[in-house]
Amino acid sequence: MKVLITGGAGFIGSHLAEKLIERGDEVYIIDNLSTGRLENIKHLAKNENFHYTIDSIMNEKAMDNLASKCEHIYHLAAAVGVKLIMDKPIETIETNVRGTEIVLKVANRYKCKVLIASTSEIYGNHVLHSLHEDDNRVMGSVKKRRWAYAASKATDEFLALAYYDEKKLPVVITRFFNTVGPRQTGTYGMVIPNFIQDALLDKPITVYGDGDQSRSFTYVGDVVDAVIKLMSHPDAVGNIFNIGSEEEITINELASKVKEMAASKSAITHIPYEEVYGKGFEDMRKRVPNINRIKELIGYKSTADIDMIIKSVIEYFKS
Ligand code: UDP
């Protein structure tokens, strides 16, 4: 199988490339190294089935050339990380909307099957216990910058489903819930690498807000296995799948757990969101997926609980 991964030098993309190479696929990646890193794919570069292009997905000519060679496209390139979204809203909106437009256009030209990596941010500021793929979305005001990310990714989903309906393009949409694991950096705001890096240096672990907000964290290996299975399942086409864990943890509990597991002397401190992200930032109190759909279709289950995830990231940063 010939496969293209956009964002293939990124955190999730590089793990996916590794897995597809292992099973014998010919893998092409494109990455502009905005948040991806060459270091993530260095170990793959010598493999004759691995080809990388350092360029933007906005370069339609480059994208056309790559799509013409491939049967499957995993579209992972996007502006990600709450910090990046707050700092660079134009880049976020343009990359996510125009980039996906180009991916779908070239995929349709060569009739490639496409997986669109979307996000749990799509659900917005929900208070439901667990979020089902067909739930309504609860978006904050347009003046609150964070929601630009959710809106841009929702546009991607609409466009993908429109290609499926109007052009019969085979598309699969996946919504990732706080994917974590080795190679994720804390540079763009993600909580686990930030907490662990600070804990290992005995620096204060900084919780934003009151820390009672909760999340469920998904191991990157589980995400990669799930997207590969979904791409090879005929009944996944034209549908949307949550990929996440049902194990919920508050950010306060997470901070204590990281401190303990890293045997750290760090203090745990709290700072208001405004100090980190500026005025008018809105965070969601809770975010846990309903994963019945993916369980039923491919028998998905998490292989790593929060302790195993933290352990793997501690080991990564220590090495
Ligand atoms: N967070 C935190 N300290 C950090 C980074 C994040 O307390 O150094 C909080 C953040 O405000 C959010 C949660 O941890 O409530 C998860 O943040 P992340 O940016 O990892 O993902 P999100 O779920 O917000 O997309």
mmCIF file of C-alpha atoms and ligand atoms in Angstrom:
data_model
loop_
_atom_site.group_PDB
_atom_site.id
_atom_site.type_symbol
_atom_site.label_atom_id
_atom_site.label_comp_id
_atom_site.label_asym_id
_atom_site.label_seq_id
_atom_site.Cartn_x
_atom_site.Cartn_y
_atom_site.Cartn_z
ATOM 1 C CA MET A 1 0.000 0.000 0.000
ATOM 2 C CA LYS A 2 1.246 3.508 -0.876
ATOM 3 C CA VAL A 3 0.343 5.998 1.791
ATOM 4 C CA LEU A 4 0.722 9.751 2.273
ATOM 5 C CA ILE A 5 0.813 11.256 5.770
ATOM 6 C CA THR A 6 0.455 15.022 6.006
ATOM 7 C CA GLY A 7 2.136 16.246 9.184
ATOM 8 C CA GLY A 8 4.235 13.086 9.117
ATOM 9 C CA ALA A 9 7.109 14.599 11.137
ATOM 10 C CA GLY A 10 4.745 15.570 13.928
ATOM 11 C CA PHE A 11 4.066 13.796 17.172
ATOM 12 C CA ILE A 12 1.224 11.522 15.994
ATOM 13 C CA GLY A 13 2.282 11.482 12.324
ATOM 14 C CA SER A 14 5.745 10.134 13.061
ATOM 15 C CA HIS A 15 4.345 7.286 15.197
ATOM 16 C CA LEU A 16 1.908 6.471 12.393
ATOM 17 C CA ALA A 17 4.683 6.504 9.767
ATOM 18 C CA GLU A 18 6.696 4.094 11.909
ATOM 19 C CA LYS A 19 3.767 1.654 12.216
ATOM 20 C CA LEU A 20 2.963 1.728 8.488
ATOM 21 C CA ILE A 21 6.606 1.174 7.552
ATOM 22 C CA GLU A 22 6.686 -1.785 9.956
ATOM 23 C CA ARG A 23 3.784 -3.430 8.163
ATOM 24 C CA GLY A 24 5.530 -2.951 4.801
ATOM 25 C CA ASP A 25 3.778 0.090 3.336
ATOM 26 C CA GLU A 26 5.514 2.632 1.165
ATOM 27 C CA VAL A 27 5.171 5.842 3.150
ATOM 28 C CA TYR A 28 5.350 9.408 1.859
ATOM 29 C CA ILE A 29 5.165 12.259 4.315
ATOM 30 C CA ILE A 30 4.873 16.017 3.920
ATOM 31 C CA ASP A 31 5.605 18.370 6.797
ATOM 32 C CA ASN A 32 6.607 22.049 6.930
ATOM 33 C CA LEU A 33 8.289 21.546 10.331
ATOM 34 C CA SER A 34 6.154 24.271 11.908
ATOM 35 C CA THR A 35 5.445 22.015 14.871
ATOM 36 C CA GLY A 36 6.878 18.775 13.465
ATOM 37 C CA ARG A 37 10.563 17.931 13.902
ATOM 38 C CA LEU A 38 13.119 16.150 11.725
ATOM 39 C CA GLU A 39 14.312 14.400 14.847
ATOM 40 C CA ASN A 40 10.973 12.539 14.980
ATOM 41 C CA ILE A 41 11.636 10.838 11.618
ATOM 42 C CA LYS A 42 15.420 10.606 11.650
ATOM 43 C CA HIS A 43 15.291 6.874 12.402
ATOM 44 C CA LEU A 44 13.003 6.253 9.397
ATOM 45 C CA ALA A 45 14.989 8.228 6.836
ATOM 46 C CA LYS A 46 17.275 5.320 5.916
ATOM 47 C CA ASN A 47 14.365 3.024 5.047
ATOM 48 C CA GLU A 48 13.881 2.708 1.293
ATOM 49 C CA ASN A 49 10.092 2.720 1.723
ATOM 50 C CA PHE A 50 10.145 6.093 3.488
ATOM 51 C CA HIS A 51 10.080 9.362 1.528
ATOM 52 C CA TYR A 52 9.840 12.807 3.029
ATOM 53 C CA THR A 53 8.992 16.193 1.561
ATOM 54 C CA ILE A 54 9.626 19.299 3.644
ATOM 55 C CA ASP A 55 6.957 21.636 2.346
ATOM 56 C CA SER A 56 3.578 23.072 3.183
ATOM 57 C CA ILE A 57 0.290 21.325 2.454
ATOM 58 C CA MET A 58 -0.705 24.706 0.985
ATOM 59 C CA ASN A 59 1.636 23.932 -1.946
ATOM 60 C CA GLU A 60 -0.963 22.413 -4.216
ATOM 61 C CA LYS A 61 1.557 21.291 -6.819
ATOM 62 C CA ALA A 62 3.556 19.327 -4.254
ATOM 63 C CA MET A 63 0.351 17.867 -2.834
ATOM 64 C CA ASP A 64 -0.891 16.887 -6.293
ATOM 65 C CA ASN A 65 2.369 15.102 -7.007
ATOM 66 C CA LEU A 66 2.253 13.157 -3.732
ATOM 67 C CA ALA A 67 -1.429 12.250 -4.038
ATOM 68 C CA SER A 68 -0.839 10.947 -7.571
ATOM 69 C CA LYS A 69 1.489 8.303 -6.076
ATOM 70 C CA CYS A 70 -0.698 7.175 -3.157
ATOM 71 C CA GLU A 71 -3.830 5.151 -2.423
ATOM 72 C CA HIS A 72 -4.427 6.341 1.134
ATOM 73 C CA ILE A 73 -3.958 9.793 2.687
ATOM 74 C CA TYR A 74 -3.857 10.339 6.442
ATOM 75 C CA HIS A 75 -4.373 14.083 6.866
ATOM 76 C CA LEU A 76 -2.780 15.013 10.180
ATOM 77 C CA ALA A 77 -1.170 18.353 9.306
ATOM 78 C CA ALA A 78 -2.856 21.110 11.283
ATOM 79 C CA ALA A 79 -2.189 23.943 13.660
ATOM 80 C CA VAL A 80 -2.399 22.251 17.072
ATOM 81 C CA GLY A 81 -1.956 23.169 20.708
ATOM 82 C CA VAL A 82 -4.019 25.726 22.615
ATOM 83 C CA LYS A 83 -0.997 28.023 22.974
ATOM 84 C CA LEU A 84 -0.340 28.128 19.229
ATOM 85 C CA ILE A 85 -4.005 28.747 18.528
ATOM 86 C CA MET A 86 -4.105 31.652 20.983
ATOM 87 C CA ASP A 87 -0.808 33.125 19.701
ATOM 88 C CA LYS A 88 -1.310 32.653 15.949
ATOM 89 C CA PRO A 89 -4.996 32.677 15.042
ATOM 90 C CA ILE A 90 -4.540 33.576 11.332
ATOM 91 C CA GLU A 91 -2.098 30.737 10.755
ATOM 92 C CA THR A 92 -4.399 28.342 12.627
ATOM 93 C CA ILE A 93 -7.499 29.163 10.623
ATOM 94 C CA GLU A 94 -5.715 29.282 7.251
ATOM 95 C CA THR A 95 -3.740 26.071 7.734
ATOM 96 C CA ASN A 96 -6.735 24.140 8.961
ATOM 97 C CA VAL A 97 -9.246 25.367 6.419
ATOM 98 C CA ARG A 98 -7.209 25.951 3.251
ATOM 99 C CA GLY A 99 -4.877 23.030 3.925
ATOM 100 C CA THR A 100 -7.751 20.570 4.165
ATOM 101 C CA GLU A 101 -9.389 22.076 1.071
ATOM 102 C CA ILE A 102 -6.233 21.237 -0.879
ATOM 103 C CA VAL A 103 -5.926 17.737 0.602
ATOM 104 C CA LEU A 104 -9.498 16.852 -0.337
ATOM 105 C CA LYS A 105 -9.197 18.399 -3.798
ATOM 106 C CA VAL A 106 -6.089 16.405 -4.745
ATOM 107 C CA ALA A 107 -7.410 13.251 -3.070
ATOM 108 C CA ASN A 108 -10.537 13.516 -5.191
ATOM 109 C CA ARG A 109 -8.451 13.975 -8.348
ATOM 110 C CA TYR A 110 -6.742 10.584 -7.800
ATOM 111 C CA LYS A 111 -9.585 8.962 -5.815
ATOM 112 C CA CYS A 112 -7.417 8.380 -2.752
ATOM 113 C CA LYS A 113 -9.130 7.243 0.441
ATOM 114 C CA VAL A 114 -8.683 9.983 3.061
ATOM 115 C CA LEU A 115 -8.640 10.028 6.845
ATOM 116 C CA ILE A 116 -9.229 13.486 8.316
ATOM 117 C CA ALA A 117 -7.764 13.874 11.811
ATOM 118 C CA SER A 118 -10.150 16.057 13.752
ATOM 119 C CA THR A 119 -10.440 16.882 17.404
ATOM 120 C CA SER A 120 -12.512 16.698 20.575
ATOM 121 C CA GLU A 121 -12.376 20.525 20.609
ATOM 122 C CA ILE A 122 -15.205 20.241 18.087
ATOM 123 C CA TYR A 123 -17.661 19.569 20.943
ATOM 124 C CA GLY A 124 -16.881 22.932 22.509
ATOM 125 C CA ASN A 125 -17.900 23.797 26.019
ATOM 126 C CA HIS A 126 -20.118 20.831 26.829
ATOM 127 C CA VAL A 127 -21.242 19.628 30.241
ATOM 128 C CA LEU A 128 -22.468 16.217 29.069
ATOM 129 C CA HIS A 129 -20.958 13.243 30.800
ATOM 130 C CA SER A 130 -19.567 11.610 27.690
ATOM 131 C CA LEU A 131 -19.467 13.095 24.244
ATOM 132 C CA HIS A 132 -21.099 11.174 21.404
ATOM 133 C CA GLU A 133 -20.137 11.790 17.787
ATOM 134 C CA ASP A 134 -23.652 12.962 16.901
ATOM 135 C CA ASP A 135 -24.070 15.372 19.843
ATOM 136 C CA ASN A 136 -24.730 19.019 19.159
ATOM 137 C CA ARG A 137 -21.733 21.276 19.571
ATOM 138 C CA VAL A 138 -21.583 24.105 22.119
ATOM 139 C CA MET A 139 -19.459 26.926 20.788
ATOM 140 C CA GLY A 140 -18.446 30.049 22.688
ATOM 141 C CA SER A 141 -18.499 33.550 21.251
ATOM 142 C CA VAL A 142 -16.573 34.319 18.051
ATOM 143 C CA LYS A 143 -14.668 36.900 20.111
ATOM 144 C CA LYS A 144 -13.143 34.070 22.119
ATOM 145 C CA ARG A 145 -10.182 32.997 20.042
ATOM 146 C CA ARG A 146 -9.961 29.440 21.277
ATOM 147 C CA TRP A 147 -13.141 28.505 19.382
ATOM 148 C CA ALA A 148 -11.534 29.436 16.044
ATOM 149 C CA TYR A 149 -9.742 26.107 16.198
ATOM 150 C CA ALA A 150 -12.953 24.128 16.754
ATOM 151 C CA ALA A 151 -14.708 26.093 14.013
ATOM 152 C CA SER A 152 -11.867 25.510 11.537
ATOM 153 C CA LYS A 153 -11.796 21.769 12.247
ATOM 154 C CA ALA A 154 -15.592 21.569 12.003
ATOM 155 C CA THR A 155 -15.327 23.174 8.556
ATOM 156 C CA ASP A 156 -12.846 20.424 7.620
ATOM 157 C CA GLU A 157 -15.344 17.784 8.734
ATOM 158 C CA PHE A 158 -18.190 19.417 6.800
ATOM 159 C CA LEU A 159 -16.031 19.599 3.683
ATOM 160 C CA ALA A 160 -14.908 15.979 3.976
ATOM 161 C CA LEU A 161 -18.498 14.769 4.333
ATOM 162 C CA ALA A 162 -19.507 16.975 1.396
ATOM 163 C CA TYR A 163 -16.855 15.261 -0.775
ATOM 164 C CA TYR A 164 -18.170 11.906 0.407
ATOM 165 C CA ASP A 165 -21.785 12.792 -0.432
ATOM 166 C CA GLU A 166 -21.259 14.714 -3.663
ATOM 167 C CA LYS A 167 -18.180 13.057 -5.182
ATOM 168 C CA LYS A 168 -18.314 9.641 -3.520
ATOM 169 C CA LEU A 169 -14.802 10.234 -2.174
ATOM 170 C CA PRO A 170 -14.106 7.653 0.575
ATOM 171 C CA VAL A 171 -13.409 9.661 3.739
ATOM 172 C CA VAL A 172 -13.103 8.696 7.407
ATOM 173 C CA ILE A 173 -13.158 11.318 10.182
ATOM 174 C CA THR A 174 -11.542 10.759 13.574
ATOM 175 C CA ARG A 175 -11.764 13.004 16.642
ATOM 176 C CA PHE A 176 -8.753 12.683 18.939
ATOM 177 C CA PHE A 177 -9.139 13.256 22.694
ATOM 178 C CA ASN A 178 -5.919 14.595 24.276
ATOM 179 C CA THR A 179 -3.442 12.251 22.620
ATOM 180 C CA VAL A 180 -0.204 11.932 24.581
ATOM 181 C CA GLY A 181 3.003 9.914 24.606
ATOM 182 C CA PRO A 182 6.692 10.080 23.739
ATOM 183 C CA ARG A 183 7.776 12.838 21.263
ATOM 184 C CA GLN A 184 5.027 15.271 22.243
ATOM 185 C CA THR A 185 6.530 18.608 23.232
ATOM 186 C CA GLY A 186 5.118 21.000 25.794
ATOM 187 C CA THR A 187 5.939 23.982 23.590
ATOM 188 C CA TYR A 188 2.362 24.468 22.396
ATOM 189 C CA GLY A 189 0.703 24.164 25.792
ATOM 190 C CA MET A 190 0.030 20.434 26.204
ATOM 191 C CA VAL A 191 -0.307 19.617 29.851
ATOM 192 C CA ILE A 192 1.419 16.226 30.299
ATOM 193 C CA PRO A 193 4.796 17.051 28.707
ATOM 194 C CA ASN A 194 4.780 20.400 30.539
ATOM 195 C CA PHE A 195 4.066 18.870 33.934
ATOM 196 C CA ILE A 196 6.636 16.104 33.445
ATOM 197 C CA GLN A 197 9.423 18.371 32.209
ATOM 198 C CA ASP A 198 8.903 20.703 35.186
ATOM 199 C CA ALA A 199 8.636 17.804 37.651
ATOM 200 C CA LEU A 200 11.907 16.290 36.427
ATOM 201 C CA LEU A 201 13.662 19.621 37.004
ATOM 202 C CA ASP A 202 11.960 20.154 40.399
ATOM 203 C CA LYS A 203 10.457 23.366 38.967
ATOM 204 C CA PRO A 204 6.917 24.399 39.984
ATOM 205 C CA ILE A 205 4.171 22.397 38.259
ATOM 206 C CA THR A 206 1.733 25.037 37.054
ATOM 207 C CA VAL A 207 -1.969 24.250 36.996
ATOM 208 C CA TYR A 208 -4.121 26.694 35.013
ATOM 209 C CA GLY A 209 -7.371 27.758 36.661
ATOM 210 C CA ASP A 210 -8.636 25.897 39.750
ATOM 211 C CA GLY A 211 -7.456 22.511 38.438
ATOM 212 C CA ASP A 212 -10.846 20.866 38.881
ATOM 213 C CA GLN A 213 -11.298 20.701 35.106
ATOM 214 C CA SER A 214 -10.929 17.142 33.856
ATOM 215 C CA ARG A 215 -9.673 15.408 30.738
ATOM 216 C CA SER A 216 -9.171 11.860 29.493
ATOM 217 C CA PHE A 217 -5.784 11.100 27.953
ATOM 218 C CA THR A 218 -5.179 8.700 25.078
ATOM 219 C CA TYR A 219 -1.933 6.888 24.410
ATOM 220 C CA VAL A 220 -0.496 7.699 20.980
ATOM 221 C CA GLY A 221 0.009 3.984 20.184
ATOM 222 C CA ASP A 222 -3.728 3.379 20.638
ATOM 223 C CA VAL A 223 -4.568 6.292 18.342
ATOM 224 C CA VAL A 224 -2.227 5.007 15.641
ATOM 225 C CA ASP A 225 -3.625 1.456 15.792
ATOM 226 C CA ALA A 226 -7.169 2.808 15.654
ATOM 227 C CA VAL A 227 -6.670 5.016 12.596
ATOM 228 C CA ILE A 228 -4.958 2.186 10.698
ATOM 229 C CA LYS A 229 -7.827 -0.206 11.489
ATOM 230 C CA LEU A 230 -10.457 2.371 10.581
ATOM 231 C CA MET A 231 -8.759 3.061 7.241
ATOM 232 C CA SER A 232 -8.946 -0.598 6.307
ATOM 233 C CA HIS A 233 -12.545 -1.096 7.429
ATOM 234 C CA PRO A 234 -15.084 -0.536 4.638
ATOM 235 C CA ASP A 235 -17.860 0.440 7.079
ATOM 236 C CA ALA A 236 -15.844 3.320 8.531
ATOM 237 C CA VAL A 237 -16.240 5.304 5.316
ATOM 238 C CA GLY A 238 -18.456 8.390 5.535
ATOM 239 C CA ASN A 239 -18.514 8.273 9.318
ATOM 240 C CA ILE A 240 -17.003 10.074 12.345
ATOM 241 C CA PHE A 241 -15.231 8.297 15.220
ATOM 242 C CA ASN A 242 -14.139 9.472 18.654
ATOM 243 C CA ILE A 243 -10.763 8.027 19.610
ATOM 244 C CA GLY A 244 -10.119 8.379 23.305
ATOM 245 C CA SER A 245 -10.037 6.932 26.760
ATOM 246 C CA GLU A 246 -12.963 6.776 29.192
ATOM 247 C CA GLU A 247 -10.637 7.227 32.189
ATOM 248 C CA GLU A 248 -11.231 10.744 33.520
ATOM 249 C CA ILE A 249 -8.782 12.691 35.681
ATOM 250 C CA THR A 250 -8.782 16.263 37.001
ATOM 251 C CA ILE A 251 -5.751 18.426 36.280
ATOM 252 C CA ASN A 252 -5.106 18.691 40.043
ATOM 253 C CA GLU A 253 -5.025 14.887 40.317
ATOM 254 C CA LEU A 254 -2.774 14.734 37.268
ATOM 255 C CA ALA A 255 -0.313 17.226 38.801
ATOM 256 C CA SER A 256 -0.100 15.179 42.037
ATOM 257 C CA LYS A 257 0.327 11.931 40.136
ATOM 258 C CA VAL A 258 3.114 13.331 37.943
ATOM 259 C CA LYS A 259 4.892 14.746 40.982
ATOM 260 C CA GLU A 260 4.721 11.409 42.761
ATOM 261 C CA MET A 261 5.689 9.260 39.766
ATOM 262 C CA ALA A 262 8.628 11.528 38.878
ATOM 263 C CA ALA A 263 9.722 11.506 42.547
ATOM 264 C CA SER A 264 9.813 15.273 42.252
ATOM 265 C CA LYS A 265 10.274 18.019 44.827
ATOM 266 C CA SER A 266 8.244 20.467 42.693
ATOM 267 C CA ALA A 267 5.621 22.666 44.287
ATOM 268 C CA ILE A 268 2.194 22.549 42.645
ATOM 269 C CA THR A 269 1.002 26.092 41.925
ATOM 270 C CA HIS A 270 -2.154 27.538 40.377
ATOM 271 C CA ILE A 271 -2.349 30.511 38.038
ATOM 272 C CA PRO A 272 -5.367 32.136 36.379
ATOM 273 C CA TYR A 273 -5.985 31.310 32.706
ATOM 274 C CA GLU A 274 -5.770 35.023 31.863
ATOM 275 C CA GLU A 275 -2.119 35.134 32.861
ATOM 276 C CA VAL A 276 -1.307 32.381 30.385
ATOM 277 C CA TYR A 277 -3.652 32.932 27.472
ATOM 278 C CA GLY A 278 -4.804 36.541 27.861
ATOM 279 C CA LYS A 279 -8.232 37.998 28.483
ATOM 280 C CA GLY A 280 -11.417 36.124 27.678
ATOM 281 C CA PHE A 281 -9.973 32.620 27.487
ATOM 282 C CA GLU A 282 -12.528 29.879 27.918
ATOM 283 C CA ASP A 283 -11.648 26.337 29.006
ATOM 284 C CA MET A 284 -13.923 23.314 29.173
ATOM 285 C CA ARG A 285 -14.587 21.840 32.617
ATOM 286 C CA LYS A 286 -14.669 18.275 31.401
ATOM 287 C CA ARG A 287 -14.049 16.281 28.264
ATOM 288 C CA VAL A 288 -14.615 12.535 28.085
ATOM 289 C CA PRO A 289 -15.593 10.592 24.958
ATOM 290 C CA ASN A 290 -18.327 8.087 24.325
ATOM 291 C CA ILE A 291 -16.429 5.429 22.339
ATOM 292 C CA ASN A 292 -19.189 2.925 21.633
ATOM 293 C CA ARG A 293 -19.069 3.504 17.887
ATOM 294 C CA ILE A 294 -15.379 2.660 17.497
ATOM 295 C CA LYS A 295 -15.646 -0.203 20.002
ATOM 296 C CA GLU A 296 -18.432 -1.762 17.973
ATOM 297 C CA LEU A 297 -16.746 -1.352 14.613
ATOM 298 C CA ILE A 298 -13.138 -2.327 15.308
ATOM 299 C CA GLY A 299 -13.197 -3.561 18.937
ATOM 300 C CA TYR A 300 -11.219 -0.515 20.107
ATOM 301 C CA LYS A 301 -9.949 -0.429 23.671
ATOM 302 C CA SER A 302 -7.248 1.564 25.442
ATOM 303 C CA THR A 303 -4.100 -0.424 26.150
ATOM 304 C CA ALA A 304 -2.503 2.176 28.425
ATOM 305 C CA ASP A 305 -4.008 3.775 31.531
ATOM 306 C CA ILE A 306 -2.887 7.182 32.832
ATOM 307 C CA ASP A 307 -0.098 5.688 34.975
ATOM 308 C CA MET A 308 1.374 3.841 31.994
ATOM 309 C CA ILE A 309 1.145 6.974 29.871
ATOM 310 C CA ILE A 310 2.902 9.128 32.474
ATOM 311 C CA LYS A 311 5.584 6.463 32.920
ATOM 312 C CA SER A 312 6.284 6.329 29.166
ATOM 313 C CA VAL A 313 6.600 10.113 28.944
ATOM 314 C CA ILE A 314 8.861 10.296 32.021
ATOM 315 C CA GLU A 315 11.117 7.667 30.418
ATOM 316 C CA TYR A 316 11.121 9.608 27.142
ATOM 317 C CA PHE A 317 12.218 12.872 28.762
ATOM 318 C CA LYS A 318 14.819 11.122 30.914
ATOM 319 C CA SER A 319 16.378 9.543 27.834
HETATM 320 N N1 UDP B 1 -3.011 22.950 31.649
HETATM 321 C C1 UDP B 1 -2.399 23.235 32.867
HETATM 322 N N2 UDP B 1 -1.045 23.487 32.868
HETATM 323 C C2 UDP B 1 -0.285 23.434 31.732
HETATM 324 C C3 UDP B 1 -0.915 23.125 30.505
HETATM 325 C C4 UDP B 1 -2.289 22.895 30.510
HETATM 326 O O1 UDP B 1 -3.057 23.281 33.920
HETATM 327 O O2 UDP B 1 0.937 23.655 31.831
HETATM 328 C C5 UDP B 1 -4.470 22.631 31.657
HETATM 329 C C6 UDP B 1 -5.280 23.351 30.598
HETATM 330 O O3 UDP B 1 -5.724 24.613 31.033
HETATM 331 C C7 UDP B 1 -6.433 22.385 30.379
HETATM 332 C C8 UDP B 1 -5.784 21.010 30.600
HETATM 333 O O4 UDP B 1 -4.608 21.255 31.360
HETATM 334 O O5 UDP B 1 -7.458 22.568 31.294
HETATM 335 C C9 UDP B 1 -5.405 20.303 29.306
HETATM 336 O O6 UDP B 1 -4.658 21.210 28.525
HETATM 337 P P1 UDP B 1 -4.018 20.873 27.111
HETATM 338 O O7 UDP B 1 -3.531 22.176 26.542
HETATM 339 O O8 UDP B 1 -3.050 19.765 27.255
HETATM 340 O O9 UDP B 1 -5.233 20.305 26.255
HETATM 341 P P2 UDP B 1 -6.731 20.831 25.997
HETATM 342 O O10 UDP B 1 -7.578 19.764 26.584
HETATM 343 O O11 UDP B 1 -6.925 22.137 26.694
HETATM 344 O O12 UDP B 1 -6.831 20.925 24.532
#
